[in-house]
Short mmCIF file of C-alpha atoms and ligand atoms in Angstrom, two decimals:
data_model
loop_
_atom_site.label_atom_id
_atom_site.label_comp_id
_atom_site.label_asym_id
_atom_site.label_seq_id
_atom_site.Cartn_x
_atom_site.Cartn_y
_atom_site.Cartn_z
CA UNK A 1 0.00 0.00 0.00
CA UNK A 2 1.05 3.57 -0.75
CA UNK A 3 2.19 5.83 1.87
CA UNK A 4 -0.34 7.99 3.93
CA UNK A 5 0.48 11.36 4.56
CA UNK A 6 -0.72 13.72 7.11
CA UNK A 7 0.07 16.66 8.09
CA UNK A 8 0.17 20.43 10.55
CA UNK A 9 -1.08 23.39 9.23
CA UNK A 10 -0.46 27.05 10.37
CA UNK A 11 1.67 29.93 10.65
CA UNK A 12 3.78 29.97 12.47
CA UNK A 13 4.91 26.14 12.68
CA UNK A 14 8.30 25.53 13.14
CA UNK A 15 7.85 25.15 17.19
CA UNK A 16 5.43 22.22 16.52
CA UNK A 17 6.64 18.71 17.72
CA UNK A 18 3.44 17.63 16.21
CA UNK A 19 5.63 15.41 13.32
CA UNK A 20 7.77 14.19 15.89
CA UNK A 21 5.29 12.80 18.10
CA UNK A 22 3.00 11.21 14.92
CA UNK A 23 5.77 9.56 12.86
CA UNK A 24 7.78 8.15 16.20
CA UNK A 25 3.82 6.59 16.44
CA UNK A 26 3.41 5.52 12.83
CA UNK A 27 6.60 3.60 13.04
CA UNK A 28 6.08 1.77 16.43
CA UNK A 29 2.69 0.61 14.93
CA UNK A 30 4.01 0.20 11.47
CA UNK A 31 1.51 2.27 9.61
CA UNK A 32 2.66 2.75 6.41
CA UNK A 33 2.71 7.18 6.61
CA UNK A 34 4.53 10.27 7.01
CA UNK A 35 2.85 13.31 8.81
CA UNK A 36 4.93 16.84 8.13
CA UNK A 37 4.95 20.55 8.60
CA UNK A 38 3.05 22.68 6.30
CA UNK A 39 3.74 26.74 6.85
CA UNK A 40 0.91 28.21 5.02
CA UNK A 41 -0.89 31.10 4.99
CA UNK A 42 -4.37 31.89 4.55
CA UNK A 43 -5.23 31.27 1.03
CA UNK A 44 -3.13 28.42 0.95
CA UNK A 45 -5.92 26.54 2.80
CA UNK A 46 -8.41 25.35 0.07
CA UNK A 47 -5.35 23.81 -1.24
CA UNK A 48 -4.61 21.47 1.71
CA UNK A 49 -8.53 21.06 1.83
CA UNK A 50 -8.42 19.62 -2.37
CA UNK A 51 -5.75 17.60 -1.30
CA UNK A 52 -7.78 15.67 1.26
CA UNK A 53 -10.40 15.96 -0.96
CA UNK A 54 -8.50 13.91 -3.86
CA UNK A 55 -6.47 11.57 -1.05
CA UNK A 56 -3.65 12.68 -1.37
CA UNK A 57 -3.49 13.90 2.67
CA UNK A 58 -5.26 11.43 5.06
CA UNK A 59 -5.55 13.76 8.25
CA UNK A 60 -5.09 16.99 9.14
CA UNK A 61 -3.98 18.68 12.53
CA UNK A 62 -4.94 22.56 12.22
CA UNK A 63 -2.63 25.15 14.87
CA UNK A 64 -2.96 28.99 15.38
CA UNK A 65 -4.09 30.94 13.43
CA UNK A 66 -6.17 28.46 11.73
CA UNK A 67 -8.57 27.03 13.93
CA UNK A 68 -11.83 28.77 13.39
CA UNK A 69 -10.74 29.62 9.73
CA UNK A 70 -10.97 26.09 8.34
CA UNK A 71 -14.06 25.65 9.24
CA UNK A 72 -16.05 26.85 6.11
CA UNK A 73 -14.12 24.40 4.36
CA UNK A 74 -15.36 21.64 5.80
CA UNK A 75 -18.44 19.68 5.20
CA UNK A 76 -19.31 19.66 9.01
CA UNK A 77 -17.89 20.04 12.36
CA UNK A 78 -18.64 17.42 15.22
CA UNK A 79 -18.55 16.90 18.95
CA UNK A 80 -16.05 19.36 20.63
CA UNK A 81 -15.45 21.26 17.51
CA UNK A 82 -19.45 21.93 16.98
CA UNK A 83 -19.17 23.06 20.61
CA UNK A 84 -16.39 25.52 20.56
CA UNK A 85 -16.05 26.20 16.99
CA UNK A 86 -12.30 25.19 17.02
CA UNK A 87 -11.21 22.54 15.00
CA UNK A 88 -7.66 21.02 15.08
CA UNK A 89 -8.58 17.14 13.45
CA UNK A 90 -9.62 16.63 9.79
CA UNK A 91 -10.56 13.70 8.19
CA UNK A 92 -12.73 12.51 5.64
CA UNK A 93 -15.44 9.96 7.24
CA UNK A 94 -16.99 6.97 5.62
CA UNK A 95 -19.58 9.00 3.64
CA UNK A 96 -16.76 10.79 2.10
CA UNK A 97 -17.76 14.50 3.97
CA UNK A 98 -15.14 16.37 5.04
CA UNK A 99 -14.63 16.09 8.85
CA UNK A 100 -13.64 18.74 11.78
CA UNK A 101 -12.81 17.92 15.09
CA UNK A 102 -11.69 19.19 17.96
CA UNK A 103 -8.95 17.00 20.40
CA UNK A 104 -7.55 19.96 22.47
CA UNK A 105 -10.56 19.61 25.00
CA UNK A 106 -9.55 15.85 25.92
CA UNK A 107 -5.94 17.25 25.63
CA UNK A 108 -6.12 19.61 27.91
CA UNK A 109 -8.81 17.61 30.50
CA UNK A 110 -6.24 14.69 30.36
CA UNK A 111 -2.80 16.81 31.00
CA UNK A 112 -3.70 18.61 33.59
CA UNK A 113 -7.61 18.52 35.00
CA UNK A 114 -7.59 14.61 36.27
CA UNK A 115 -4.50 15.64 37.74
CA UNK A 116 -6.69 17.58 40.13
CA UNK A 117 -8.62 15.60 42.51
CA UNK A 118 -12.82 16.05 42.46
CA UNK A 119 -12.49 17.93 45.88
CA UNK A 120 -9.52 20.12 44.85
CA UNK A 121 -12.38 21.29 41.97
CA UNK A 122 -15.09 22.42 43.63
CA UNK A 123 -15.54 26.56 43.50
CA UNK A 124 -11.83 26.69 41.94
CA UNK A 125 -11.93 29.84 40.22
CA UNK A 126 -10.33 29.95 36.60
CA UNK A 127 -8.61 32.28 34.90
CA UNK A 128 -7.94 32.07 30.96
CA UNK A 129 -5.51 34.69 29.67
CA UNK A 130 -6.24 34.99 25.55
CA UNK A 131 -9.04 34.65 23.37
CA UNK A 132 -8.19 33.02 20.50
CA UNK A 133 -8.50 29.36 18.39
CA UNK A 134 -7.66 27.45 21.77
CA UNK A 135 -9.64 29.24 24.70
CA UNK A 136 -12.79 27.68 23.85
CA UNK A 137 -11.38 24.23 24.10
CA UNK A 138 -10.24 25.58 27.60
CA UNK A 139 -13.37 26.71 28.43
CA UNK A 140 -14.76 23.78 27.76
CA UNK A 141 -12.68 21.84 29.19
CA UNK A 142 -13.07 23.24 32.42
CA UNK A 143 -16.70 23.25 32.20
CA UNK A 144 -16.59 19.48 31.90
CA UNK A 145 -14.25 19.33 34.44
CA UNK A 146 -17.05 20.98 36.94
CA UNK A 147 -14.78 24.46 36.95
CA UNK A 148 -17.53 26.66 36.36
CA UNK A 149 -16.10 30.12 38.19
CA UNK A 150 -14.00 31.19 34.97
CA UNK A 151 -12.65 34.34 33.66
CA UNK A 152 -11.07 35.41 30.72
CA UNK A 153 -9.00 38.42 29.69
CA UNK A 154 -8.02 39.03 26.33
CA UNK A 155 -5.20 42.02 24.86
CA UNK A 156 -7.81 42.93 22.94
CA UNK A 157 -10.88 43.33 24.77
CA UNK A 158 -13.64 43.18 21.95
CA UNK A 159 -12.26 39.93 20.67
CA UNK A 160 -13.12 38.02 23.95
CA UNK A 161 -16.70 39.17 24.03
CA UNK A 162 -17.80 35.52 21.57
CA UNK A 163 -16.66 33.48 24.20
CA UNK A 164 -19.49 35.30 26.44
CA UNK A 165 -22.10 34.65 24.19
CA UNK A 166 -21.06 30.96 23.59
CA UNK A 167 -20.52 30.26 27.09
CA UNK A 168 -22.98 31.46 29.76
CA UNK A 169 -21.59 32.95 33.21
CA UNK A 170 -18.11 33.85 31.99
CA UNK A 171 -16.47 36.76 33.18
CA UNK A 172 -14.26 39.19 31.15
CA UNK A 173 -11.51 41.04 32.65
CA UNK A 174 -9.80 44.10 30.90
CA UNK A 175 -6.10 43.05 29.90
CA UNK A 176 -4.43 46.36 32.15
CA UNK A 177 -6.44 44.94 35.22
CA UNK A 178 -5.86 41.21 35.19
CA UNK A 179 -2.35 41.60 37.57
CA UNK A 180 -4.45 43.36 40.13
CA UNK A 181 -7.25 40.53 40.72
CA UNK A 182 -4.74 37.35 40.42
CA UNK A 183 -5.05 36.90 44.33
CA UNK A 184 -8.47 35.65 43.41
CA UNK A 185 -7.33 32.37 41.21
CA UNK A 186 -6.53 29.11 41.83
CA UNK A 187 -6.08 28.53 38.35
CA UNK A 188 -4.20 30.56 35.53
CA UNK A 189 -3.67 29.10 32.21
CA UNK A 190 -1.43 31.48 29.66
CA UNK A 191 -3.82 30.64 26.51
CA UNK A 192 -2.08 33.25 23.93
CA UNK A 193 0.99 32.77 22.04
CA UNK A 194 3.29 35.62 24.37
CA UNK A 195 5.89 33.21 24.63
CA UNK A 196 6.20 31.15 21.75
CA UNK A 197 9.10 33.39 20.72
CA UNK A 198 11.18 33.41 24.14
CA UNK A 199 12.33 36.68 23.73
CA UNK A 200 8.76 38.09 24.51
CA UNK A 201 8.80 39.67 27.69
CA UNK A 202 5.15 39.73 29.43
CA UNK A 203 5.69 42.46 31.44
CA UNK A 204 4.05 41.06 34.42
CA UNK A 205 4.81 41.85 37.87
CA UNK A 206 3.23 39.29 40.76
CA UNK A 207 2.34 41.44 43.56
CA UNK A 208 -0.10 38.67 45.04
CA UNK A 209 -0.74 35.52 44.27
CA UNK A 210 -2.44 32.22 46.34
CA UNK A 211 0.12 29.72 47.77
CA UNK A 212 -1.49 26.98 46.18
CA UNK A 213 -2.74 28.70 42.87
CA UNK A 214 -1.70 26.29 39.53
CA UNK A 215 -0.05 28.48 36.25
CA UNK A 216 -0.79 26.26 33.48
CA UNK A 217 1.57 27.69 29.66
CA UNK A 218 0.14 25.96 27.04
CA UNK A 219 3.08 26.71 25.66
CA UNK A 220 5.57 23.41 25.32
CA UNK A 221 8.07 24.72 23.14
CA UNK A 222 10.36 26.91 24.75
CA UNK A 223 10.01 24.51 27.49
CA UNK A 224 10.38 27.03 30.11
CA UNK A 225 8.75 30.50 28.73
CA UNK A 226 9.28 33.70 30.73
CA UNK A 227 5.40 33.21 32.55
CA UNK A 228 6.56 29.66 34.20
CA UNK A 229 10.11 31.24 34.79
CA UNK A 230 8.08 33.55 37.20
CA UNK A 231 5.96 32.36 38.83
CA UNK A 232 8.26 29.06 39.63
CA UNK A 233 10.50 32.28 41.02
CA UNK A 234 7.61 32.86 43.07
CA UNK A 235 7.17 29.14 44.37
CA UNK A 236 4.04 28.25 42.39
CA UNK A 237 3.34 24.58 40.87
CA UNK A 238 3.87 25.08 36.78
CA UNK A 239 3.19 23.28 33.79
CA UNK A 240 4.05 23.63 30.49
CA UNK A 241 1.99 23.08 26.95
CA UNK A 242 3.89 19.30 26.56
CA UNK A 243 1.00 17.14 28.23
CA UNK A 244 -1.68 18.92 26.23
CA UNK A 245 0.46 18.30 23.22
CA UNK A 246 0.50 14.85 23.63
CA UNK A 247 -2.64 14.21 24.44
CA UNK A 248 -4.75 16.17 21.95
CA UNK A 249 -2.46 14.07 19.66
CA UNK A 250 -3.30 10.95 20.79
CA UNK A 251 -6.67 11.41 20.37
CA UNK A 252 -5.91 13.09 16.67
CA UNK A 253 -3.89 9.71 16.22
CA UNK A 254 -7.04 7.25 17.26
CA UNK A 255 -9.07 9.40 15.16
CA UNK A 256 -6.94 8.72 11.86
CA UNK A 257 -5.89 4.75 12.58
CA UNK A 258 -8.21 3.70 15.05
CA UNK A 259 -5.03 2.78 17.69
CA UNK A 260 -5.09 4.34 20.76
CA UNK A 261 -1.20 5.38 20.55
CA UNK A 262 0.81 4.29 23.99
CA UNK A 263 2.70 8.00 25.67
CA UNK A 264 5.95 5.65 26.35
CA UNK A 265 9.38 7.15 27.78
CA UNK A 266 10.68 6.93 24.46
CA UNK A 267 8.52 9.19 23.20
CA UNK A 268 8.66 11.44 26.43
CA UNK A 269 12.84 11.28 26.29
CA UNK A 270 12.77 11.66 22.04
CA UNK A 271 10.03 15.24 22.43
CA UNK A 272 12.22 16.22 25.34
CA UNK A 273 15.73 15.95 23.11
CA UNK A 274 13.62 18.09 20.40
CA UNK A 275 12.11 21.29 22.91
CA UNK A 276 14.28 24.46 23.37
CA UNK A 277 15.61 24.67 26.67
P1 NDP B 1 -4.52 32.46 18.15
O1 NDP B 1 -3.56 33.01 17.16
O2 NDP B 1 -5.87 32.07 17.71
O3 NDP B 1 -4.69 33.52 19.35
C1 NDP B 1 -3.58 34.16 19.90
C2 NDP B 1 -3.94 34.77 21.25
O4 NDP B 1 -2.75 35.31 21.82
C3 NDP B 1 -4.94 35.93 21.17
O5 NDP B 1 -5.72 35.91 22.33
C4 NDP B 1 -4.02 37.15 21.15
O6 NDP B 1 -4.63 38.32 21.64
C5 NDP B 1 -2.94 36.69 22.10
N1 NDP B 1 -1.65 37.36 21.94
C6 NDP B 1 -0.79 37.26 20.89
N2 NDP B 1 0.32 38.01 21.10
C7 NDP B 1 0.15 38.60 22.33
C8 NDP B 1 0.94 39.49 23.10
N3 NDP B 1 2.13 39.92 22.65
N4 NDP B 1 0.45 39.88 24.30
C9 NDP B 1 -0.74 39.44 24.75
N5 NDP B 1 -1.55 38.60 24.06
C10 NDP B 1 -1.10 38.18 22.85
O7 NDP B 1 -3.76 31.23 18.85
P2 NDP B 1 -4.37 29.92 19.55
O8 NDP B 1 -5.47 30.33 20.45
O9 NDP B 1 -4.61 28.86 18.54
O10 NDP B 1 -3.11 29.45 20.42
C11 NDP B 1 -2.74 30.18 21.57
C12 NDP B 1 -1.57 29.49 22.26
O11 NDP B 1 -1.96 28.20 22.71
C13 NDP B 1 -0.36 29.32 21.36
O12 NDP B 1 0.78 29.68 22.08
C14 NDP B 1 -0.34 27.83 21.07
O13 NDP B 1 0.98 27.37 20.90
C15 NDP B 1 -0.97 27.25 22.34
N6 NDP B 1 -1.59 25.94 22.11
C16 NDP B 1 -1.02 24.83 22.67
C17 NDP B 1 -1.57 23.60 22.49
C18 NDP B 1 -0.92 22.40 23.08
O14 NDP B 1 -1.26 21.28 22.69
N7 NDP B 1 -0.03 22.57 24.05
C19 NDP B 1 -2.79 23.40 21.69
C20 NDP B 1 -3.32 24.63 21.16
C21 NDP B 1 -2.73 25.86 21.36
P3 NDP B 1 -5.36 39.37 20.62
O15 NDP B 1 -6.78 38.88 20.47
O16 NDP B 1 -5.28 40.66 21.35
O17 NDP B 1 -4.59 39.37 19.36
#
């Protein structure tokens, strides 16, 4: 049989250890495939989409800014994706429609939210910082989670006010006032891309923060961006963007082959040789 090919769309993708983590799968379950980058930009899109189309790409993974945008390609969206309008999984299904999905929800309930015991949940207070492709996956992920208390504050204010209208009870905190009401959280999750480039600086001073409050980067790659340099200064439990990574892939990877992909320490140790330090 031919080789599959799949593939990581978005811009910018040179960070992702998406290929990494899929081929070291393909060949420990001998699937005959190859999964690569693919640095487009926006009107490159409907080309990826024909390719599907004609079989010439199997699956799709979708990354920032790309989320939402793919979606009028597509014949439908299902599950997660129909919920938060976010799709990172394409695929065609059995009736030959074109397929969006969205993994990051399980991704980001199995890295980090079953970590959490039920007890530690209830009335933990949430806060999201960024507004874009991945913080309704958050969202909803903490809603299924039973985090209900969440807020959100966004750079720029007017794009944050969808996720208010999607999801009932959220609260929306102006970007200059967010450093003043931390002391509130138990739960902060960095969900924009200040980071991704380590040289950002995010110009955040902690005056007061709980003991016990969680900082959550979805960033994985730097490993260590300036946030979870901070507030690790500052003695508070961190974790990086890896888990989620891994995760949302997995899923992604059942989704394609129908194998539920094993995390081993080889692929822990081989992702770990590839991350900026
Ligand atoms: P989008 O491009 O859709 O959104 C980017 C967000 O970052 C917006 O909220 C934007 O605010 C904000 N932002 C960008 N630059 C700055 C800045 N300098 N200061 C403050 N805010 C800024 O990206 P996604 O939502 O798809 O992804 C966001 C992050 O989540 C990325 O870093 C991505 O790597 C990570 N991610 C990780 C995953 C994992 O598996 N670990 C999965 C999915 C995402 P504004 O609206 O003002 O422009």
């Amino acid at each position: 049989m031919s080789e599959k090919k799949f593939a990581i769309i978005g811009d910018p993708i040179s960070h992702s250890l998406s290929p990494t983590m899929h081929n070291y799968w393909f060949k420990k379950y001998k699937i005959n495939a190859q999964y690569e980058l693919l640095h487009i930009k926006e009107k490159e899109i409907i080309n990826v989409i024909d390719n599907i189309k004609k079989k010439k790409i199997t699956g799709i993974n979708v990354t920032l800014p790309y989320k939402k945008l793919v979606i009028p390609f597509l014949s439908k969206t299902i599950n997660d994706a129909r919920e938060t309008h976010s799709v990172n999984t394409i695929m065609m299904n059995e009736n030959n429609e074109l397929v969006g999905e969205n993994t990051d929800v399980f991704g980001f309930q199995a890295a980090y939210l079953k970590l959490l015991s039920k007890n530690e949940k209830v009335n933990k207070k949430a806060l999201i910082l960024g507004a874009g492709g991945v913080a309704p996956s958050i969202i909803l992920a903490l809603l299924k989670s039973n985090i209900s208390n969440i807020s959100v504050s966004n750079r720029t204010y007017e794009k944050s006010l969808f996720l208010q209208q999607k999801f009932k009870g959220i609260n929306l905190i102006k970007w200059e006032k967010y450093p003043e009401v931390l002391y509130k959280f138990d739960i902060l999750i960095n969900a924009t891309s200040l980071g991704l480039v380590s040289s950002e600086d995010p110009k955040l001073k902690i005056k007061n923060v709980k003991k016990d409050m969680i900082f959550i980067d979805t960033i994985y790659n730097p490993q260590q961006t300036k946030l979870i340099k901070l507030f690790k200064s500052h003695n508070i439990k961190t974790f990086n963007g890896l888990s989620m990574l891994i995760y949302q892939g997995q899923k992604s990877f059942y989704l394609w082959n129908k194998i539920n992909p094993e995390v081993d320490d080889e692929l822990l140790e081989l992702l770990d040789s590839k991350i900026n330090k």
